[in-house]
Each structure stands twice: as C-alpha cells, then as structure tokens.
C-alpha cells in the first residue's frame, strides 16, 4: 500500500516538475514573479520562510524534505524542501467563492537547489491556483494571496 502511495507521489512530483519547467520556459514574467533566489541554503531558506509564516500569524501544516524522501528509496535529487502553510481567514475567502479552492489550498512554496547550486524559491500564483474555479479574475482574494506569498518569500530571502 505504501509503495503505491509513494509511486503516485513520485509520479505526481515528476509531472509537477515537468509542468514547472515548461511554465518556466514559456514566460519570463512567471519566472520573475514566481521564483526568487535565496542567498541561504535550502534548509535555511525554509527555516526563514517558516519563521515568517508563523510570525505573520499563519499556520504551518507540513514541511516536506523531498531529497530525504528520495534518499529513503535509494535515489538522489538536489536539495528540495516544500513548506505547506496557510491562513484560514484568507483561505476561507477563496473557499466561500468556490469550495474547490480547498484542492489547491493551503499554499505550497518549494525551496530547491538549482543546477548551479543556488537556492531558489518557487510557488504558484493565485491565478494558477484558482484556474478553472469559480473565483472571478478580479476577486480581491487573488491579490491578497499573491501579496501574502510575495511578502513572506521576500522575508525568507532577506529582501525585507
């Protein structure tokens, strides 16, 4: 059973990474807005993001160390950690508009070591998260989600 769950997770992560790479090559704006370099290591960056999240009164739901997961199955990938967090006051606004927002919330931010050994932070914008949902394009919650992620990631990389 656990093997099937891990296989699905591994398969989903490969698809996610492939989609992210396609998205990165498709538009420079996305790359500029949804990726931030960090002068810190992956662990230090996620530590800083976690501190920023809790300091802002939001909740950290999980921290996933993808490299350690790969190591546990005899594989090796560059350092990559995911922080899953949210603020029910903000998430509820999205879910009031469309309960299916619960499929994409809470927010996920990935810190990873790129091919040059640099740490990067990446995430999906509210427009990507809420694509196909009944949340109007001009809904204030979209700006609020984007603003919150931008501010928190700025703090994590020392931009504020």
GROMACS .gro file of C-alpha atoms in nm:
model
  160
    1UNK     CA    1   0.000   0.000   0.000
    2UNK     CA    2   0.274   0.245   0.096
    3UNK     CA    3   0.460   0.154  -0.221
    4UNK     CA    4   0.158   0.255  -0.429
    5UNK     CA    5   0.119   0.583  -0.240
    6UNK     CA    6   0.487   0.663  -0.285
    7UNK     CA    7   0.474   0.568  -0.655
    8UNK     CA    8   0.178   0.803  -0.705
    9UNK     CA    9   0.355   1.078  -0.512
   10UNK     CA   10   0.675   1.025  -0.714
   11UNK     CA   11   0.475   1.020  -1.041
   12UNK     CA   12   0.285   1.336  -0.940
   13UNK     CA   13   0.610   1.512  -0.844
   14UNK     CA   14   0.767   1.425  -1.180
   15UNK     CA   15   0.461   1.570  -1.355
   16UNK     CA   16   0.473   1.877  -1.131
   17UNK     CA   17   0.840   1.936  -1.204
   18UNK     CA   18   0.788   1.884  -1.578
   19UNK     CA   19   0.495   2.128  -1.574
   20UNK     CA   20   0.702   2.378  -1.378
   21UNK     CA   21   0.988   2.354  -1.626
   22UNK     CA   22   0.751   2.403  -1.919
   23UNK     CA   23   0.600   2.702  -1.741
   24UNK     CA   24   0.942   2.847  -1.673
   25UNK     CA   25   1.038   2.829  -2.037
   26UNK     CA   26   0.702   2.962  -2.153
   27UNK     CA   27   0.704   3.302  -1.989
   28UNK     CA   28   0.967   3.528  -1.841
   29UNK     CA   29   0.709   3.713  -1.633
   30UNK     CA   30   0.614   3.397  -1.449
   31UNK     CA   31   0.979   3.323  -1.381
   32UNK     CA   32   1.040   3.671  -1.244
   33UNK     CA   33   0.729   3.679  -1.027
   34UNK     CA   34   0.711   3.323  -0.901
   35UNK     CA   35   1.078   3.241  -0.842
   36UNK     CA   36   1.307   3.421  -0.604
   37UNK     CA   37   1.674   3.344  -0.549
   38UNK     CA   38   1.785   3.298  -0.191
   39UNK     CA   39   2.135   3.363  -0.056
   40UNK     CA   40   2.073   3.091   0.203
   41UNK     CA   41   2.079   2.712   0.184
   42UNK     CA   42   1.753   2.530   0.112
   43UNK     CA   43   1.711   2.440   0.480
   44UNK     CA   44   1.792   2.792   0.598
   45UNK     CA   45   1.551   2.938   0.341
   46UNK     CA   46   1.265   2.712   0.451
   47UNK     CA   47   1.351   2.786   0.815
   48UNK     CA   48   1.328   3.158   0.738
   49UNK     CA   49   1.002   3.112   0.548
   50UNK     CA   50   0.856   2.908   0.832
   51UNK     CA   51   0.953   3.182   1.080
   52UNK     CA   52   0.797   3.447   0.853
   53UNK     CA   53   0.476   3.244   0.820
   54UNK     CA   54   0.435   3.186   1.193
   55UNK     CA   55   0.541   3.543   1.265
   56UNK     CA   56   0.259   3.664   1.040
   57UNK     CA   57   0.008   3.456   1.235
   58UNK     CA   58  -0.042   3.192   0.968
   59UNK     CA   59  -0.025   2.817   1.024
   60UNK     CA   60   0.242   2.578   0.901
   61UNK     CA   61   0.072   2.249   0.815
   62UNK     CA   62   0.369   2.049   0.688
   63UNK     CA   63   0.729   2.057   0.580
   64UNK     CA   64   0.838   1.801   0.323
   65UNK     CA   65   1.203   1.719   0.258
   66UNK     CA   66   1.195   1.577  -0.095
   67UNK     CA   67   1.568   1.500  -0.105
   68UNK     CA   68   1.541   1.297   0.213
   69UNK     CA   69   1.242   1.112   0.067
   70UNK     CA   70   1.446   1.026  -0.241
   71UNK     CA   71   1.735   0.917  -0.021
   72UNK     CA   72   1.499   0.685   0.169
   73UNK     CA   73   1.435   0.491  -0.154
   74UNK     CA   74   1.798   0.484  -0.264
   75UNK     CA   75   1.771   0.780  -0.502
   76UNK     CA   76   1.939   1.116  -0.512
   77UNK     CA   77   1.794   1.452  -0.611
   78UNK     CA   78   1.916   1.804  -0.539
   79UNK     CA   79   1.812   1.952  -0.207
   80UNK     CA   80   1.442   2.043  -0.220
   81UNK     CA   81   1.201   2.122   0.063
   82UNK     CA   82   0.835   2.218   0.050
   83UNK     CA   83   0.653   2.427   0.308
   84UNK     CA   84   0.274   2.396   0.322
   85UNK     CA   85   0.105   2.680   0.506
   86UNK     CA   86  -0.200   2.899   0.516
   87UNK     CA   87  -0.420   3.143   0.695
   88UNK     CA   88  -0.781   3.030   0.741
   89UNK     CA   89  -0.901   3.392   0.724
   90UNK     CA   90  -0.759   3.421   0.373
   91UNK     CA   91  -0.827   3.066   0.257
   92UNK     CA   92  -1.188   3.088   0.369
   93UNK     CA   93  -1.241   3.388   0.140
   94UNK     CA   94  -1.139   3.175  -0.157
   95UNK     CA   95  -1.344   2.878  -0.041
   96UNK     CA   96  -1.653   3.095   0.006
   97UNK     CA   97  -1.629   3.177  -0.365
   98UNK     CA   98  -1.563   2.813  -0.461
   99UNK     CA   99  -1.518   2.527  -0.215
  100UNK     CA  100  -1.295   2.353  -0.468
  101UNK     CA  101  -1.025   2.603  -0.369
  102UNK     CA  102  -0.966   2.351  -0.091
  103UNK     CA  103  -0.799   2.132  -0.353
  104UNK     CA  104  -0.520   2.387  -0.400
  105UNK     CA  105  -0.506   2.539  -0.053
  106UNK     CA  106  -0.311   2.562   0.170
  107UNK     CA  107  -0.029   2.737  -0.013
  108UNK     CA  108   0.286   2.546  -0.107
  109UNK     CA  109   0.628   2.703  -0.155
  110UNK     CA  110   0.925   2.498  -0.273
  111UNK     CA  111   1.287   2.581  -0.198
  112UNK     CA  112   1.531   2.391  -0.413
  113UNK     CA  113   1.892   2.382  -0.523
  114UNK     CA  114   1.917   2.460  -0.894
  115UNK     CA  115   2.167   2.315  -1.141
  116UNK     CA  116   2.421   2.584  -1.049
  117UNK     CA  117   2.395   2.506  -0.677
  118UNK     CA  118   2.192   2.817  -0.597
  119UNK     CA  119   1.882   2.814  -0.380
  120UNK     CA  120   1.555   2.919  -0.541
  121UNK     CA  121   1.205   2.965  -0.400
  122UNK     CA  122   0.909   2.892  -0.627
  123UNK     CA  123   0.531   2.876  -0.596
  124UNK     CA  124   0.211   2.900  -0.798
  125UNK     CA  125   0.036   3.234  -0.833
  126UNK     CA  126  -0.326   3.276  -0.726
  127UNK     CA  127  -0.421   3.285  -1.094
  128UNK     CA  128  -0.263   2.942  -1.144
  129UNK     CA  129  -0.404   2.805  -0.819
  130UNK     CA  130  -0.758   2.922  -0.890
  131UNK     CA  131  -0.761   2.847  -1.265
  132UNK     CA  132  -1.083   2.670  -1.355
  133UNK     CA  133  -1.252   2.764  -1.028
  134UNK     CA  134  -1.547   2.997  -0.986
  135UNK     CA  135  -1.333   3.270  -0.834
  136UNK     CA  136  -1.360   3.581  -1.050
  137UNK     CA  137  -1.039   3.704  -1.213
  138UNK     CA  138  -1.083   4.037  -1.035
  139UNK     CA  139  -1.158   3.885  -0.693
  140UNK     CA  140  -0.965   4.062  -0.419
  141UNK     CA  141  -0.867   3.727  -0.267
  142UNK     CA  142  -0.638   3.666  -0.565
  143UNK     CA  143  -0.443   3.985  -0.491
  144UNK     CA  144  -0.440   3.904  -0.121
  145UNK     CA  145  -0.295   3.556  -0.180
  146UNK     CA  146  -0.032   3.686  -0.422
  147UNK     CA  147   0.059   3.970  -0.186
  148UNK     CA  148   0.090   3.742   0.114
  149UNK     CA  149   0.315   3.493  -0.066
  150UNK     CA  150   0.529   3.772  -0.209
  151UNK     CA  151   0.579   3.936   0.131
  152UNK     CA  152   0.654   3.610   0.309
  153UNK     CA  153   0.903   3.494   0.047
  154UNK     CA  154   1.069   3.838   0.050
  155UNK     CA  155   1.124   3.800   0.424
  156UNK     CA  156   1.257   3.445   0.376
  157UNK     CA  157   1.521   3.553   0.124
  158UNK     CA  158   1.613   3.868   0.315
  159UNK     CA  159   1.457   4.111   0.068
  160UNK     CA  160   1.274   4.290   0.354
   0.00000   0.00000   0.00000
